[in-house]
Tab-separated table of C-alpha atoms in Angstrom:
chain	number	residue	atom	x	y	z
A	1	UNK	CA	-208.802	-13.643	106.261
A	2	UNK	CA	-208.076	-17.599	105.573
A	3	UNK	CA	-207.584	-19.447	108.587
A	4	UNK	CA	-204.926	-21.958	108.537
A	5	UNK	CA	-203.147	-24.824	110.607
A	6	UNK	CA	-199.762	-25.685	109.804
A	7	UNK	CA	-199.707	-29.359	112.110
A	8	UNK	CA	-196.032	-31.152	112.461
A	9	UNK	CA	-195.106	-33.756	114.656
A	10	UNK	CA	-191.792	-31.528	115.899
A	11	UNK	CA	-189.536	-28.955	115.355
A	12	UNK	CA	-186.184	-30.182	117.128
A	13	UNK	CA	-184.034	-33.824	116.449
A	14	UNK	CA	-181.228	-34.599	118.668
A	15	UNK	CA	-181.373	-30.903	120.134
A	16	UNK	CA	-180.926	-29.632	116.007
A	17	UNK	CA	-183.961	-28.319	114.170
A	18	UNK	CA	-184.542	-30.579	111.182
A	19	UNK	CA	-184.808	-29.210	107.670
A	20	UNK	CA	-188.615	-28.967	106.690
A	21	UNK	CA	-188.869	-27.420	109.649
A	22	UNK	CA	-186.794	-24.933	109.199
A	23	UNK	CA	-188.883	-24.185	106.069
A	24	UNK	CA	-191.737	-24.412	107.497
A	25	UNK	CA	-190.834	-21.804	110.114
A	26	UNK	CA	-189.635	-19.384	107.219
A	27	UNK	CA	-192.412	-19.652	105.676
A	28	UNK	CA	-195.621	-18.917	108.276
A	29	UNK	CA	-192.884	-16.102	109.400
A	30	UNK	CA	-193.084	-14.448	105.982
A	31	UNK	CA	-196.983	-14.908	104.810
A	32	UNK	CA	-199.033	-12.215	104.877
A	33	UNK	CA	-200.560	-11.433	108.680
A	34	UNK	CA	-203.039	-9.286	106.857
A	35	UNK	CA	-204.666	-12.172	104.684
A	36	UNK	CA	-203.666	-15.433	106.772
A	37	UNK	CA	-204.213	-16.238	110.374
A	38	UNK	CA	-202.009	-18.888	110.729
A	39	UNK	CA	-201.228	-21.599	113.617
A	40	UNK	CA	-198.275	-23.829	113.981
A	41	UNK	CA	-199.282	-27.106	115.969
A	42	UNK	CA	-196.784	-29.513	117.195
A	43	UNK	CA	-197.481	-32.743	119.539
A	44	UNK	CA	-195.302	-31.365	122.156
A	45	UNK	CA	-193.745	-28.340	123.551
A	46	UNK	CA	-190.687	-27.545	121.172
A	47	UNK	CA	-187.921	-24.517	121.870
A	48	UNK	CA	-187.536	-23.836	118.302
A	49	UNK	CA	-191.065	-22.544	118.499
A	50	UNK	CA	-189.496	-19.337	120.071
A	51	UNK	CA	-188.698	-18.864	116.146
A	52	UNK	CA	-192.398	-18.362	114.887
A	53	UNK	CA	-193.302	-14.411	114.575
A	54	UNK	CA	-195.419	-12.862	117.518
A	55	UNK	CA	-198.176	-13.308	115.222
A	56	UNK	CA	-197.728	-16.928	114.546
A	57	UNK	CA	-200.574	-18.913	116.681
A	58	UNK	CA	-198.506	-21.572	118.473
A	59	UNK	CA	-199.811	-24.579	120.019
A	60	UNK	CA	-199.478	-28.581	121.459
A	61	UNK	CA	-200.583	-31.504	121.611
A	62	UNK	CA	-199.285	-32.227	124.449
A	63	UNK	CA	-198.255	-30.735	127.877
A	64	UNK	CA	-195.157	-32.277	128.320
A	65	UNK	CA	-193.100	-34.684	126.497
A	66	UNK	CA	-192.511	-38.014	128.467
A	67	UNK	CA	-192.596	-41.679	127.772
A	68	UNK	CA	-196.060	-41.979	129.153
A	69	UNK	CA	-197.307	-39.143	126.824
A	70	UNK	CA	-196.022	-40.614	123.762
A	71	UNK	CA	-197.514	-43.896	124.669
A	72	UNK	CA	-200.607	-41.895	125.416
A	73	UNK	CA	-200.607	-40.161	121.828
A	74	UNK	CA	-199.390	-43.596	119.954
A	75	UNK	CA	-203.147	-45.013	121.258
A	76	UNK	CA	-204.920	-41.824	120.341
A	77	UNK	CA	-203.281	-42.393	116.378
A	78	UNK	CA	-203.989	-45.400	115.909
A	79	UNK	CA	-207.829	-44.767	117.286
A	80	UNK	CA	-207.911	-41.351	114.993
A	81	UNK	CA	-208.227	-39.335	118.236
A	82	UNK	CA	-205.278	-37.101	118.513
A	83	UNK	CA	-207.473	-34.515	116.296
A	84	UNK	CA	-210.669	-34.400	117.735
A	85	UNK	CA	-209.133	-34.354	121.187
A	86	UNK	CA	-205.774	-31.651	120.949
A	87	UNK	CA	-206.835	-29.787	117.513
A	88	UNK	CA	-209.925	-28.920	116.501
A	89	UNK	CA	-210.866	-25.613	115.154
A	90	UNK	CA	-213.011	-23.828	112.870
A	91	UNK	CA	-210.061	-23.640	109.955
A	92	UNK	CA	-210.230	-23.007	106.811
A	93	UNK	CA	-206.975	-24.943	105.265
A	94	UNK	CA	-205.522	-27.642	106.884
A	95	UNK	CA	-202.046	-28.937	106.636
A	96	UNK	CA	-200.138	-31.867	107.513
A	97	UNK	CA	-196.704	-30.584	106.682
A	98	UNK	CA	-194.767	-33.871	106.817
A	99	UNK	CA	-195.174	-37.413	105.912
A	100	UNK	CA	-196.067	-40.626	108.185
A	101	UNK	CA	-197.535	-39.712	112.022
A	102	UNK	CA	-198.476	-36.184	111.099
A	103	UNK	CA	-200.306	-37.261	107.962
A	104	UNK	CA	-201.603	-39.692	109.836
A	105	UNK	CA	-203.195	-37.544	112.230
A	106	UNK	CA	-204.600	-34.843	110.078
A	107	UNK	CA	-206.202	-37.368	108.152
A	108	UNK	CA	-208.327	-37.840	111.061
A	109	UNK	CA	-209.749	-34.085	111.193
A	110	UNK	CA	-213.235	-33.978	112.172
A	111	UNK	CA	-213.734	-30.286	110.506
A	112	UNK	CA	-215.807	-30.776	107.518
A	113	UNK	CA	-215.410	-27.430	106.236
A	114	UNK	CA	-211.630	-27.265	105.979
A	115	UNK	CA	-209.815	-27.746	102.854
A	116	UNK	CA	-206.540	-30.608	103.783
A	117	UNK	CA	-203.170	-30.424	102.398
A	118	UNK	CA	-200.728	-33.549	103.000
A	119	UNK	CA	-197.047	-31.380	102.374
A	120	UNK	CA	-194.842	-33.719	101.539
A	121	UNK	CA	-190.738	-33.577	101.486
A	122	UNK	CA	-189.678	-37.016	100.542
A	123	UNK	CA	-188.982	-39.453	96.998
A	124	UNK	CA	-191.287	-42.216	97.758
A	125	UNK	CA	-188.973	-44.441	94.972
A	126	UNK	CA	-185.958	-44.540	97.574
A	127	UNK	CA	-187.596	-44.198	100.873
A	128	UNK	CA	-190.455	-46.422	100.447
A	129	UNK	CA	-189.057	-50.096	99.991
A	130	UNK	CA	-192.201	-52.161	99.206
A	131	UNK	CA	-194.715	-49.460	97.104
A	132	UNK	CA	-197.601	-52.011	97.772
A	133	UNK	CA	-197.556	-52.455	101.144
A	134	UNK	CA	-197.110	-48.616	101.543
A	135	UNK	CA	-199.923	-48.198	99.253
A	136	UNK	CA	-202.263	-50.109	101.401
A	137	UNK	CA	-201.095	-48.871	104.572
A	138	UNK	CA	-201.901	-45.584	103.363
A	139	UNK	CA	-204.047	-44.797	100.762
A	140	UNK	CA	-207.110	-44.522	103.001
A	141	UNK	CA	-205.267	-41.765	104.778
A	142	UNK	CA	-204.048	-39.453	101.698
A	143	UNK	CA	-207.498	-40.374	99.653
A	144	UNK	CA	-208.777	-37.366	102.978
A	145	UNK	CA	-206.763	-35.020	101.644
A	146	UNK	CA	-207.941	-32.938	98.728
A	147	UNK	CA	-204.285	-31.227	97.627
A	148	UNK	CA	-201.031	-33.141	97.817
A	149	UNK	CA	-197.930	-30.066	97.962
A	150	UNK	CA	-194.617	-31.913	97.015
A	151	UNK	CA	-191.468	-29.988	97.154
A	152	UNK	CA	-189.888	-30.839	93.879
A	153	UNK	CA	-190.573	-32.596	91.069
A	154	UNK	CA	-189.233	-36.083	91.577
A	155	UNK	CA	-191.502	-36.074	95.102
A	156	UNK	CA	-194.630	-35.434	92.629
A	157	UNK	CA	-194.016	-38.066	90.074
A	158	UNK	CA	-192.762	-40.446	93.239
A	159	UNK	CA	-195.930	-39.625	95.085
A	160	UNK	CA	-197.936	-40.086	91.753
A	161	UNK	CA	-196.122	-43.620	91.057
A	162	UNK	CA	-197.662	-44.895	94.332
A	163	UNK	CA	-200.929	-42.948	94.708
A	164	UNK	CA	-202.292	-41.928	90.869
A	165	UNK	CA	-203.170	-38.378	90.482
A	166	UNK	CA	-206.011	-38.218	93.245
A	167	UNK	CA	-205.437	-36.320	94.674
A	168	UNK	CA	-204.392	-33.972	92.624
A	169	UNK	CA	-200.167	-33.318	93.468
A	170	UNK	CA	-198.714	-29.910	92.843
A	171	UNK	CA	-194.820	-28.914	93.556
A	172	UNK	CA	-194.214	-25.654	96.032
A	173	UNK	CA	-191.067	-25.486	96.357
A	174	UNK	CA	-189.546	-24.587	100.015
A	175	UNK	CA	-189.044	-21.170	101.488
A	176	UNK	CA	-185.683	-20.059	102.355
A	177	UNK	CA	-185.174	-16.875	104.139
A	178	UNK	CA	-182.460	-14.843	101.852
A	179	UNK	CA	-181.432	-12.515	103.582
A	180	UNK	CA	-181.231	-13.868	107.115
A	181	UNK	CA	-179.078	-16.383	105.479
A	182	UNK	CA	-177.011	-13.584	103.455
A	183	UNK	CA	-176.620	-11.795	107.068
A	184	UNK	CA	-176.111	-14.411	109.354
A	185	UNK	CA	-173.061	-15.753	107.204
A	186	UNK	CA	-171.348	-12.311	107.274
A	187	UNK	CA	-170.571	-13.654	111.169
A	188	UNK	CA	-166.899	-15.040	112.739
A	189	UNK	CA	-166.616	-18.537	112.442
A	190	UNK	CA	-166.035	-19.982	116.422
A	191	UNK	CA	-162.480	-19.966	117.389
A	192	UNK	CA	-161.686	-23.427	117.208
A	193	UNK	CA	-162.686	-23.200	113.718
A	194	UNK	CA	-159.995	-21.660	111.158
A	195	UNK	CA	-159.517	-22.084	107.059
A	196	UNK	CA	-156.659	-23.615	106.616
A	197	UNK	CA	-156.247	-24.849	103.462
A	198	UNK	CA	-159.216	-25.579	100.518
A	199	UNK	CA	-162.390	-26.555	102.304
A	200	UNK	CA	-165.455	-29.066	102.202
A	201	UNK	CA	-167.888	-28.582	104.109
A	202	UNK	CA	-171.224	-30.256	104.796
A	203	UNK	CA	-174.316	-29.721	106.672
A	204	UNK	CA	-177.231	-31.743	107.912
A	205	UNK	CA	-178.491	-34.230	110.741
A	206	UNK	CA	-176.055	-37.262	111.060
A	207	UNK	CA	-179.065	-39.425	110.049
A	208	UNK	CA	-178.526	-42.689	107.733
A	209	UNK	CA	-180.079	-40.517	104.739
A	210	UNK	CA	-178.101	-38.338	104.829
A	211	UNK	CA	-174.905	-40.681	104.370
A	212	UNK	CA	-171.790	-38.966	105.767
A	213	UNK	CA	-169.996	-42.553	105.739
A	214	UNK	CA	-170.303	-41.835	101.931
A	215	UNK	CA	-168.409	-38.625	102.047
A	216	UNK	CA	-165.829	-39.658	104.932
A	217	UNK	CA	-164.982	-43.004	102.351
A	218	UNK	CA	-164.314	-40.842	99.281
A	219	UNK	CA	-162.879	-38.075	101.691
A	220	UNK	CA	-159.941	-40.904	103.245
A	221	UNK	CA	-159.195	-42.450	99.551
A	222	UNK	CA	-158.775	-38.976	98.271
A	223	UNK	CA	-156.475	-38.081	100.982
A	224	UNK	CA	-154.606	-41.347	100.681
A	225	UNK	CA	-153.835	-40.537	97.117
A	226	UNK	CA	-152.087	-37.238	98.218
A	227	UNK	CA	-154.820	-34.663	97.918
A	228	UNK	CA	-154.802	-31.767	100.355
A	229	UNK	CA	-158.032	-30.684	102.044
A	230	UNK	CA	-160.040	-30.199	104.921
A	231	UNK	CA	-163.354	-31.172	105.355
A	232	UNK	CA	-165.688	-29.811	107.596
A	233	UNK	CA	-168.576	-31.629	108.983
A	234	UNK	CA	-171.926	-29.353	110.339
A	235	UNK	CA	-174.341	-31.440	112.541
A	236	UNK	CA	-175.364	-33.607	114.933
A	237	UNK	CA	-177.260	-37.114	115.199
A	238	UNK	CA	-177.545	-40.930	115.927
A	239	UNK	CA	-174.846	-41.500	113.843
A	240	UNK	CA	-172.469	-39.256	115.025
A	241	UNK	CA	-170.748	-42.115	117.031
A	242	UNK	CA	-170.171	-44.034	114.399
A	243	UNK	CA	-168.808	-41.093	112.561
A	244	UNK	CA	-166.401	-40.817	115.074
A	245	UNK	CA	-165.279	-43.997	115.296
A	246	UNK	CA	-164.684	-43.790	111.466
A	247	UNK	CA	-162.049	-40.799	111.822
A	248	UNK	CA	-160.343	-42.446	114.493
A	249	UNK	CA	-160.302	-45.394	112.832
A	250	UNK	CA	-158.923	-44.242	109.800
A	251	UNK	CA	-156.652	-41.601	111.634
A	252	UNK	CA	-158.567	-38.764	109.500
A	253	UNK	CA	-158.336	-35.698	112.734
A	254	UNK	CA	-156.112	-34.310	111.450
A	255	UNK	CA	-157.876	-33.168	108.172
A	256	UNK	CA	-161.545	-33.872	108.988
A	257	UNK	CA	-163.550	-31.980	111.828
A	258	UNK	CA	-166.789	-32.609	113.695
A	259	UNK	CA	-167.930	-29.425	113.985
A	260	UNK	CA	-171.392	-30.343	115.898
A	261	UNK	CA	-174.831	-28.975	115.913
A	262	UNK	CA	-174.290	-24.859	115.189
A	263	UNK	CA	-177.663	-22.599	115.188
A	264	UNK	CA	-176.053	-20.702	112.306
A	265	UNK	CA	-174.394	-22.776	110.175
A	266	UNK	CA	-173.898	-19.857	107.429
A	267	UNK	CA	-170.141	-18.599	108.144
A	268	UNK	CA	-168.857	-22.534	107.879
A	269	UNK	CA	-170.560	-22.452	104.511
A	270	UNK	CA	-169.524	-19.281	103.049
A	271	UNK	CA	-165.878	-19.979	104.425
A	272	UNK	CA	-165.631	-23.037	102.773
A	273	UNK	CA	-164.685	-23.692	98.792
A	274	UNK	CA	-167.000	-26.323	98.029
A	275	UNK	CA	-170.402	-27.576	99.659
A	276	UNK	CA	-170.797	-30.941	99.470
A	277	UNK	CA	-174.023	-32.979	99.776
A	278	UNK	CA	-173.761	-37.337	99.988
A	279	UNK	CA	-177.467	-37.995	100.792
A	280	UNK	CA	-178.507	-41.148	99.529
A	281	UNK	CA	-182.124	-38.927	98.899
A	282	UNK	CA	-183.888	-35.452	99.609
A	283	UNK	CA	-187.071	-33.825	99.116
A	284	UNK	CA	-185.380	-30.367	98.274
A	285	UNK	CA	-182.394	-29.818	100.199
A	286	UNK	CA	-182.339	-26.857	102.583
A	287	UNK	CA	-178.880	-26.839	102.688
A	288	UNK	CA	-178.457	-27.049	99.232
A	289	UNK	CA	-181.271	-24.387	99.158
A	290	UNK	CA	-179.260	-22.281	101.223
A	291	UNK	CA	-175.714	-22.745	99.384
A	292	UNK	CA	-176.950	-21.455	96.377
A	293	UNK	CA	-178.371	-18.277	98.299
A	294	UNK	CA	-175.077	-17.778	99.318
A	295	UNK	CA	-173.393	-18.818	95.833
A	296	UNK	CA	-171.338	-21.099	96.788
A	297	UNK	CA	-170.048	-24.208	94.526
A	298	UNK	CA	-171.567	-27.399	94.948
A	299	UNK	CA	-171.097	-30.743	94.436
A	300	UNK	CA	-174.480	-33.353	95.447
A	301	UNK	CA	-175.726	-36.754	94.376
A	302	UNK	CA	-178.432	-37.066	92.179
A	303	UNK	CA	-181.425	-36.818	94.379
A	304	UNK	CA	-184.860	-35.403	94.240
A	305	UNK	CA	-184.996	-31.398	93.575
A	306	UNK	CA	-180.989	-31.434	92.974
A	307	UNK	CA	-181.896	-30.630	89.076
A	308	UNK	CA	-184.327	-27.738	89.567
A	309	UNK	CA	-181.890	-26.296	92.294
A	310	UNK	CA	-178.436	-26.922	89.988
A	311	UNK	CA	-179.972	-27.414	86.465
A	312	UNK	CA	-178.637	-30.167	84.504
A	313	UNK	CA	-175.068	-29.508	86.364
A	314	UNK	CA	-175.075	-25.410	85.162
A	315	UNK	CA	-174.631	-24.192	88.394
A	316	UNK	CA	-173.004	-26.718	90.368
A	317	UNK	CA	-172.180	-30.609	89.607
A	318	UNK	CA	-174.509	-33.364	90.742
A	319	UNK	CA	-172.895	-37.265	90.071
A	320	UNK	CA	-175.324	-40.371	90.046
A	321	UNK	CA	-176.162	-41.682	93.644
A	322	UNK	CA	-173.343	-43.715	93.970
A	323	UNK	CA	-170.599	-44.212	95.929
A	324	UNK	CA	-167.742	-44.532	93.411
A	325	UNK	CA	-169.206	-41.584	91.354
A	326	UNK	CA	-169.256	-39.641	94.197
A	327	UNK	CA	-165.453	-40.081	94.836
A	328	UNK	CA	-165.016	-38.895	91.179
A	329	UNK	CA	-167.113	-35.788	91.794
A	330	UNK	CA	-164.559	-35.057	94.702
A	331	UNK	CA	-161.845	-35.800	93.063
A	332	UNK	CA	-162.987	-33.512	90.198
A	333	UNK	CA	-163.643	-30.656	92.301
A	334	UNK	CA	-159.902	-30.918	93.822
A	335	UNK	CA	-158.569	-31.157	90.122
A	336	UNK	CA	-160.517	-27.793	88.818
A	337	UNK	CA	-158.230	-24.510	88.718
A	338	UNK	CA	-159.415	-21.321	90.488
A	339	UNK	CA	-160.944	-19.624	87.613
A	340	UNK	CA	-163.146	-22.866	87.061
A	341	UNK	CA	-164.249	-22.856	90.731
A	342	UNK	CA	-165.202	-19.406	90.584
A	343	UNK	CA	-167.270	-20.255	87.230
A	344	UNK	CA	-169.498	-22.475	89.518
A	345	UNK	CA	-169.220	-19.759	92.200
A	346	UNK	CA	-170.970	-17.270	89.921
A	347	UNK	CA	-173.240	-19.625	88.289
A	348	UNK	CA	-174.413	-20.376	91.388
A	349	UNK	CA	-175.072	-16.798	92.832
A	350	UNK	CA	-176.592	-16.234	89.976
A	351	UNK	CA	-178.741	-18.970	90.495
A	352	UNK	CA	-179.567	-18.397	93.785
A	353	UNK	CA	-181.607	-14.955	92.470
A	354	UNK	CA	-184.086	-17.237	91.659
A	355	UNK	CA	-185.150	-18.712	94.953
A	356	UNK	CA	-185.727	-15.413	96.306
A	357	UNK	CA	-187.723	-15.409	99.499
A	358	UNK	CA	-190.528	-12.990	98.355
A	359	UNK	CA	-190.826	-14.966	95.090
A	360	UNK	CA	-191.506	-18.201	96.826
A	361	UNK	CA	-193.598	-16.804	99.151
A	362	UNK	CA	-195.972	-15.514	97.122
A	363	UNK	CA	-196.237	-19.034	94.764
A	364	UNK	CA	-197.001	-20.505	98.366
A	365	UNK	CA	-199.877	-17.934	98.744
A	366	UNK	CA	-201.522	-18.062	95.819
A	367	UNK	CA	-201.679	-22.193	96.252
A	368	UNK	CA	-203.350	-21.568	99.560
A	369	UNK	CA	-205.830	-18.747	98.160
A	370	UNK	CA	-206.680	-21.227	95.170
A	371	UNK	CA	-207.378	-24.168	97.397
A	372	UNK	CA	-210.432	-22.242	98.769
A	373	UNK	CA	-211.710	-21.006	96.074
């Protein structure tokens, strides 16, 4: 049996549990109990660990999450102690399953024997301004590792463009659970929620990534130019004040809704015509993911893993990452008929076979087992 530590820095933002981590918990809860003994590790306490399987191994840092303690594990970093005091273990595969502190930390490990991953979810050419200074800030730290696991595509040739090949970077793509998705979206929607008329809707942390003032612009021009819609907003954040501010500004209530933070997000997707995605960049969306499980059409920028999810606009439409393109997209979507929205519809069920959960599971598992070999 491999022993394995899946270590990330937290489940939960703003009370919401954040997209790799959702993956991450959909994976561990679908590997193999009989060949992997796996523990998730995070630096605190987190209540979305009450997701991990009874078989899942789950530990902290950590005892409690304060001011003091965070201070306390910002000194242990930067000294490279956070591992050899909270961690250790006689593992066979490490993982740091995110970028910056949890890298970082794992980078540190003091176990000789254990093969280290460094997972990571984001396009280094948009999030990473100055490529040089990154580099030399942390080079040192991913030259530890001896497998880089990048979720798409463009986060392997971005991680490549700063790093080189060494280590060696491989794409495994994210695990979605099908068919708690499939089930979970066959639920009510809340009662202050009701379709009214043809529906956006969007889900994801109000986080300036993810760039909702994008979507509310094109969303008020569109509306201004006599187009019909509602458009319904999934999530919660640090910029959901300013979000707010923006529909009252702009007297959009009456068409747009804040629908908050919802632990299942599914029956606002599959009510909804269209999905919509404005992030300015992604590793490999898991609500995208998760649309085209439920085969719903899409419209997204152009970000990393938007191609291998939608093909070159086959089973949904992605427009450049722009702001004006991506009021054309809308405005493209609201002039299709019904028989070409149920086109994409199809397409993208058909997709979504695909990206089942067994399928990705196993590509995941036979990574791990050829690490250690």
């Amino acid at each position: 049996m491999i022993k394995i530590l899946f270590f990330i820095d937290k489940f939960a933002y703003n009370g919401s549990i954040g997209g790799a981590e959702k993956v991450l918990i959909a994976l561990v809860n679908h590997m193999d109990p009989e060949k992997f003994d796996i523990t998730v590790q995070t630096l605190f306490p987190d209540e979305y660990s009450s997701l991990l399987n009874p078989n899942i191994k789950y530990k902290y840092c950590y005892s409690k999450k304060t001011s003091l303690a965070y201070k306390l594990f910002r000194v242990e970093a930067q000294l490279g102690l956070v591992y050899a005091l909270h961690i250790k273990d006689d593992f066979d595969i490490e993982v740091a399953y995110l970028e910056s502190e949890t890298t970082k930390v794992m980078a540190s490990s003091t176990n000789k024997k254990a093969k280290k991953i460094a997972w990571i979810h984001c396009d280094f050419d948009i999030a990473v301004s100055d490529k040089e200074a990154f580099y030399k800030k942390t080079v040192k730290r991913y030259k530890k590792f001896d497998k880089i696991a990048c979720v798409s595509e463009k986060c392997r040739d971005s991680f490549i463009s700063v790093f080189g090949d060494d280590p060696e970077a491989v794409v495994i793509h994210n695990t979605i659970d099908d068919n708690e998705i499939r089930e979970k979206s066959e639920q009510s929607l809340p009662e202050s929620v009701s379709k009214r008329k043809f529906t956006f809707c969007t889900v994801g942390n109000m986080t300036p990534p993810k760039n909702h003032i994008r979507l509310l612009s094109a969303a008020y021009r569109l509306h201004e130019e006599g187009y019909d819609f509602d458009l319904w907003m999934v999530g919660d954040g640090e910029l959901r004040a300013q979000i707010e501010a923006n529909i009252d500004e702009y007297d959009m209530g009456d068409y747009v809704k804040l629908c908050g933070f919802q632990k299942n997000p599914y029956p606002f997707m599959k009510e909804a015509d269209w999905l919509v995605c404005s992030s300015n960049f992604e590793g490999f969306s898991t609500f995208v993911s998760e649309g085209v499980i439920l085969g719903k059409p899409i419209l997204t920028t152009d970000c990393s893993g938007m191609k291998e999810l939608l093909g070159d606009s086959e089973y949904g439409i992605i427009v450049p990452n722009d702001d004006e393109e991506f009021y054309k997209g809308l405005k493209k979507v609201l002039s299709l008929s019904e028989e070409q929205v149920q086109s994409y519809a199809e397409k993208s069920h058909l997709r979504g076979k695909m990206f089942s959960t067994d399928y990705l599971v196993k590509n995941t598992e036979r990574f791990l087992n050829l690490i250690i070999i």
